[in-house]
GROMACS .gro file of C-alpha atoms in nm:
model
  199
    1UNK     CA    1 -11.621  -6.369  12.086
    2UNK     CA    2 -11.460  -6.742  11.929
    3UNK     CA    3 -11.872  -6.828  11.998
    4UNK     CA    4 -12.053  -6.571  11.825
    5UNK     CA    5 -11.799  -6.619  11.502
    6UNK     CA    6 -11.819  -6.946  11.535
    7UNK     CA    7 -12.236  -6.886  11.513
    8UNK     CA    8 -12.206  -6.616  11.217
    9UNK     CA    9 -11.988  -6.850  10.973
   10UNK     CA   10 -12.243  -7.158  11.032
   11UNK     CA   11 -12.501  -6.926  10.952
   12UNK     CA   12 -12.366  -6.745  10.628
   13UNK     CA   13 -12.260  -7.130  10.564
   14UNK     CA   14 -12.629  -7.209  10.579
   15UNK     CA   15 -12.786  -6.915  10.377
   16UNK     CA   16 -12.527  -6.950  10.133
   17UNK     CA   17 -12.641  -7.287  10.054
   18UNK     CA   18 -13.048  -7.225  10.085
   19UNK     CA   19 -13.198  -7.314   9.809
   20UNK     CA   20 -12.855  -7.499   9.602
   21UNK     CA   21 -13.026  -7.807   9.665
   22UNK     CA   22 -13.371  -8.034   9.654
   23UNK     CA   23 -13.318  -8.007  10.050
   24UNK     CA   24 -13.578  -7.710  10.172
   25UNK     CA   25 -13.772  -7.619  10.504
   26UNK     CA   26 -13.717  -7.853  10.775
   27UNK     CA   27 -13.518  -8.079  10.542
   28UNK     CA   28 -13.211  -7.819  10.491
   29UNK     CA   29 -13.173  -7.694  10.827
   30UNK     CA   30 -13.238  -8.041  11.015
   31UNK     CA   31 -12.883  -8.124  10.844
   32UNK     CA   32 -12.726  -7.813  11.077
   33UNK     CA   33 -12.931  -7.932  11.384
   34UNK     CA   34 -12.670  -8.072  11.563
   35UNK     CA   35 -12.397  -7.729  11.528
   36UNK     CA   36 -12.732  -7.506  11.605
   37UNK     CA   37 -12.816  -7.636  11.887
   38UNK     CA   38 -12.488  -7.546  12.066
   39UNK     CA   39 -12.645  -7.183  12.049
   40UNK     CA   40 -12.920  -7.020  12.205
   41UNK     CA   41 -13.239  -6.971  12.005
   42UNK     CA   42 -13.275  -6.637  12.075
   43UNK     CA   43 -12.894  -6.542  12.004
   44UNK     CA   44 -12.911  -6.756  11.655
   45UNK     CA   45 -13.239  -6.567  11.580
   46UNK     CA   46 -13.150  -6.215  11.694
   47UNK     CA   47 -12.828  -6.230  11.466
   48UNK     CA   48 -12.995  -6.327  11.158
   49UNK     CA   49 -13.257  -6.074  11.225
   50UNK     CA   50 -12.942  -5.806  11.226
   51UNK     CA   51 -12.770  -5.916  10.936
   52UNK     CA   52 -13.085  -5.843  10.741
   53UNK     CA   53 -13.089  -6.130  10.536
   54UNK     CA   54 -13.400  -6.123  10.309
   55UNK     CA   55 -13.729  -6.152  10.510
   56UNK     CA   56 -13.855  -6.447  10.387
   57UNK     CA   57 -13.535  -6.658  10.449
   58UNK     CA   58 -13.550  -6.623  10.802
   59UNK     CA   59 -13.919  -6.683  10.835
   60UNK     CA   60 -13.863  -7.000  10.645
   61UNK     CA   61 -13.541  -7.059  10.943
   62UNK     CA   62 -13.801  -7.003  11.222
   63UNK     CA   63 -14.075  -7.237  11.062
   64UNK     CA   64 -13.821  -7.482  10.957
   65UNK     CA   65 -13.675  -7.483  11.290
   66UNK     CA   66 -13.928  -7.595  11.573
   67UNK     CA   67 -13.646  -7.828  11.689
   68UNK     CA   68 -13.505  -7.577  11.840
   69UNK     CA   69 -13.798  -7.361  11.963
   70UNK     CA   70 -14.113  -7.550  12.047
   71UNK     CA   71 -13.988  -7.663  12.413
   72UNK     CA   72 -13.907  -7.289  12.525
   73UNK     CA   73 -14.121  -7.095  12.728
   74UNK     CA   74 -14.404  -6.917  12.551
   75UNK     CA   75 -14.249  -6.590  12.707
   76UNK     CA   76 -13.979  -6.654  12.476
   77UNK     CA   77 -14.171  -6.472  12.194
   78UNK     CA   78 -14.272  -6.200  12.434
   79UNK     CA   79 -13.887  -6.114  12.490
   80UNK     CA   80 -13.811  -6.082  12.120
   81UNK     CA   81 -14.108  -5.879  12.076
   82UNK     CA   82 -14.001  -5.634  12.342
   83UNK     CA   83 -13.631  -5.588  12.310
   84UNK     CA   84 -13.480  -5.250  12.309
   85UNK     CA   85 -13.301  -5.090  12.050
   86UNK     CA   86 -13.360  -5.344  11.776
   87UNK     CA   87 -13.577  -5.205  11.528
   88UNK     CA   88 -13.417  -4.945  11.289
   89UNK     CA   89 -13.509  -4.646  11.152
   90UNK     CA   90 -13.558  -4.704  10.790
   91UNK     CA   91 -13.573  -4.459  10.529
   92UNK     CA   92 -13.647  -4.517  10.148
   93UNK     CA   93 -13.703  -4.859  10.233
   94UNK     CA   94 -13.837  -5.053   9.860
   95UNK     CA   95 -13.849  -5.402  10.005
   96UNK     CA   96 -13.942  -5.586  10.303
   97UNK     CA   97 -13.623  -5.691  10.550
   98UNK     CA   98 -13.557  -5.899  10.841
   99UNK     CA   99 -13.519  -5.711  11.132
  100UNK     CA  100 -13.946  -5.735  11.190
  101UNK     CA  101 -13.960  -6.064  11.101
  102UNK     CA  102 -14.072  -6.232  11.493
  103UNK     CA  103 -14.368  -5.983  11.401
  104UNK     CA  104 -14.438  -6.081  11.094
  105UNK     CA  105 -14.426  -6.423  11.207
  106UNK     CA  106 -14.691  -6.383  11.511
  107UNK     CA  107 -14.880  -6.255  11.295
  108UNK     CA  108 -14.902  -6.409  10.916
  109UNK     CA  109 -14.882  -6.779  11.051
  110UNK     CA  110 -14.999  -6.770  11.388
  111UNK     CA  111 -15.279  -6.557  11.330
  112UNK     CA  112 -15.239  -6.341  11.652
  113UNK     CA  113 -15.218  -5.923  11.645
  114UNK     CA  114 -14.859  -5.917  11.741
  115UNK     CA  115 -14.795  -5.556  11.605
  116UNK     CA  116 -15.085  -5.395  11.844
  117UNK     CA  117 -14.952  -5.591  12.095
  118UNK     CA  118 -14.611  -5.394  12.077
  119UNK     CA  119 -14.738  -5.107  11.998
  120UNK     CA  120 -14.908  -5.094  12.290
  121UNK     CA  121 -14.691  -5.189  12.520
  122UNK     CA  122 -14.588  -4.980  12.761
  123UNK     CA  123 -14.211  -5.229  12.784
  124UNK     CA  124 -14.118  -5.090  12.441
  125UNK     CA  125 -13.975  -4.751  12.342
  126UNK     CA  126 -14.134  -4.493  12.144
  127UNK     CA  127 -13.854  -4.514  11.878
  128UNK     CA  128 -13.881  -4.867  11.822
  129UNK     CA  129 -14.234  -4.802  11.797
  130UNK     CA  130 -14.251  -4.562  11.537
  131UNK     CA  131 -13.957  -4.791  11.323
  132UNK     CA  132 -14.164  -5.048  11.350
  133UNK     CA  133 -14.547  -4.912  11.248
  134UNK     CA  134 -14.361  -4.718  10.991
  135UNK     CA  135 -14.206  -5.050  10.854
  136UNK     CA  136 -14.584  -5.218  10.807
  137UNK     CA  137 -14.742  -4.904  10.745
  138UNK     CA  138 -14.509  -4.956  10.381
  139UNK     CA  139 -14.500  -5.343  10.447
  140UNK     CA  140 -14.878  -5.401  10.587
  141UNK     CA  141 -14.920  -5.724  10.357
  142UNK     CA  142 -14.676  -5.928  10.596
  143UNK     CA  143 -14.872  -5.928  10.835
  144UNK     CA  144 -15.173  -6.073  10.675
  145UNK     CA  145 -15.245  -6.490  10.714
  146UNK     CA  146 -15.265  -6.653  10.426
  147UNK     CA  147 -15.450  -6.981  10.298
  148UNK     CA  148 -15.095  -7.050  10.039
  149UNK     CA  149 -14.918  -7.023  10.386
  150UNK     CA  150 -15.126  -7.314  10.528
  151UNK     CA  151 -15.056  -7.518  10.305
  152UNK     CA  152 -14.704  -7.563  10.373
  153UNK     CA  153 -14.766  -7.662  10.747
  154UNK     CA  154 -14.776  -8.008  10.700
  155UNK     CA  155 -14.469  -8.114  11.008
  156UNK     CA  156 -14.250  -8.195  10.706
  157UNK     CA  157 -14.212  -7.877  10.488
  158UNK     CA  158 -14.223  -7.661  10.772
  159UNK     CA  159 -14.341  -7.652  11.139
  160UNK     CA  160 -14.670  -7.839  11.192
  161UNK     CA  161 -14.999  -7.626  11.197
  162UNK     CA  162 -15.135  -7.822  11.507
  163UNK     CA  163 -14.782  -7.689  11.702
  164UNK     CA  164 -14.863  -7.328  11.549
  165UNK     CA  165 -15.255  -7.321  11.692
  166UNK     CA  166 -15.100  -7.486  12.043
  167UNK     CA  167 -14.860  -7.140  12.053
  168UNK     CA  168 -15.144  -6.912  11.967
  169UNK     CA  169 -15.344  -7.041  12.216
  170UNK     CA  170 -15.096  -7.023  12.475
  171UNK     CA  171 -14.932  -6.665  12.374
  172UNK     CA  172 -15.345  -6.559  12.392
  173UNK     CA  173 -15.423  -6.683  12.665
  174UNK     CA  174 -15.119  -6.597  12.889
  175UNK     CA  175 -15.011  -6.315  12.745
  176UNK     CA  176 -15.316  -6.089  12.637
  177UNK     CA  177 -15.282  -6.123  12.259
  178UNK     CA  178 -15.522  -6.066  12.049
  179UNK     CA  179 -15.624  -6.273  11.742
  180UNK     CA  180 -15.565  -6.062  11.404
  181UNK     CA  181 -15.900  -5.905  11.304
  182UNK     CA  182 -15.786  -5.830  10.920
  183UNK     CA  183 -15.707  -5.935  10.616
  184UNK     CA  184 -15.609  -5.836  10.245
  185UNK     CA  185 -15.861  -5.630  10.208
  186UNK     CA  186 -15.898  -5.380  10.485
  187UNK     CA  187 -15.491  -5.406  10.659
  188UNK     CA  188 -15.439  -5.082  10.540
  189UNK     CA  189 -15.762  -4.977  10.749
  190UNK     CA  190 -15.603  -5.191  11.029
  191UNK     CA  191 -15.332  -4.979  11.061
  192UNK     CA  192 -15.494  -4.648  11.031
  193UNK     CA  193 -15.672  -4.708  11.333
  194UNK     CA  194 -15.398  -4.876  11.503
  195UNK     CA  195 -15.194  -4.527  11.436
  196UNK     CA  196 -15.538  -4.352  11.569
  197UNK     CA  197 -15.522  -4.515  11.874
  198UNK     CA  198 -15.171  -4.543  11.960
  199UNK     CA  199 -14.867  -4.379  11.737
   0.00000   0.00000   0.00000
């Protein structure tokens, strides 16, 4: 119990201060390397994903943060993917929110179809399925790769591009993923016949 508060005050220390300073990306949470990696990935993850911290600030922690994930197993990603029981309901959502964001991740800046790949799977409930196609069937846009996102993969701003193409090979290869077949343009016919075929 000491651990896990212990974990949540470094991390409301380190959102609190996101963005107070010229330090971003790899920069600002390099500085917190050294408490962070007292705690397991996953665990340091998982909790930011529940306190629903805007979206975007945690996929900026993950790409800022290959320091602490690039030397775990590729089946890492697979695990978050599939846990139970972590994907809620949401009603009268207006904005997009951080419990998807390993998803959106997979998907916007590795390129890889991460949402068929759970909803497909026969490891994950059929309520976390339906939370979760009914969160990008309002949200579909964060799924989509971007050429802005690129840019930013440079090994200094955030997570190299070259480490990013190494796990997309590896997560399609080994684990069956497929590459994301859409873009801007036709996500919204993505999903229609990702709902037609599985939800």
């Amino acid at each position: 119990m000491k651990k896990i508060k212990r974990l949540s005050l470094l991390l409301t220390s380190m959102y609190d201060g996101y963005g107070t300073s010229d330090a971003v990306g790899i920069s600002y949470f390099r500085k917190y390397s050294d408490e962070l990696e007292k705690f397991d990935f996953g665990i340091v993850l998982q909790h930011q994903m529940n306190l629903n911290w805007h979206h975007q600030y945690v996929l900026d922690f993950i790409l800022s943060t290959p320091f602490l994930w690039e030397s775990l197993p590729n089946d890492f990603w697979v695990g978050m993917l599939i846990r139970p029981n972590i994907r809620p309901k949401l009603s009268g959502l207006i904005d997009q929110v951080s419990y998807f964001v390993d998803i959106e991740f997979l998907s916007r800046y590795l390129g890889i179809d991460a949402l068929a790949y759970v909803i497909e799977s026969s490891l994950v409930g059929e309520a976390d399925k339906r939370n979760i196609f009914d969160y990008f069937k309002k949200t579909p846009y964060g799924l989509v790769p971007s050429a802005l996102d690129v840019e930013d993969l440079d090994g200094i701003y955030f997570a190299d591009k070259g480490l990013l193409q190494n796990l997309q090979k590896n997560l399609c290869s080994n684990f069956g993923f497929d590459m994301v077949r859409f873009n801007e343009n036709n996500v919204h016919e993505y999903m229609q016949n990702l709902s037609e075929r599985t939800v």
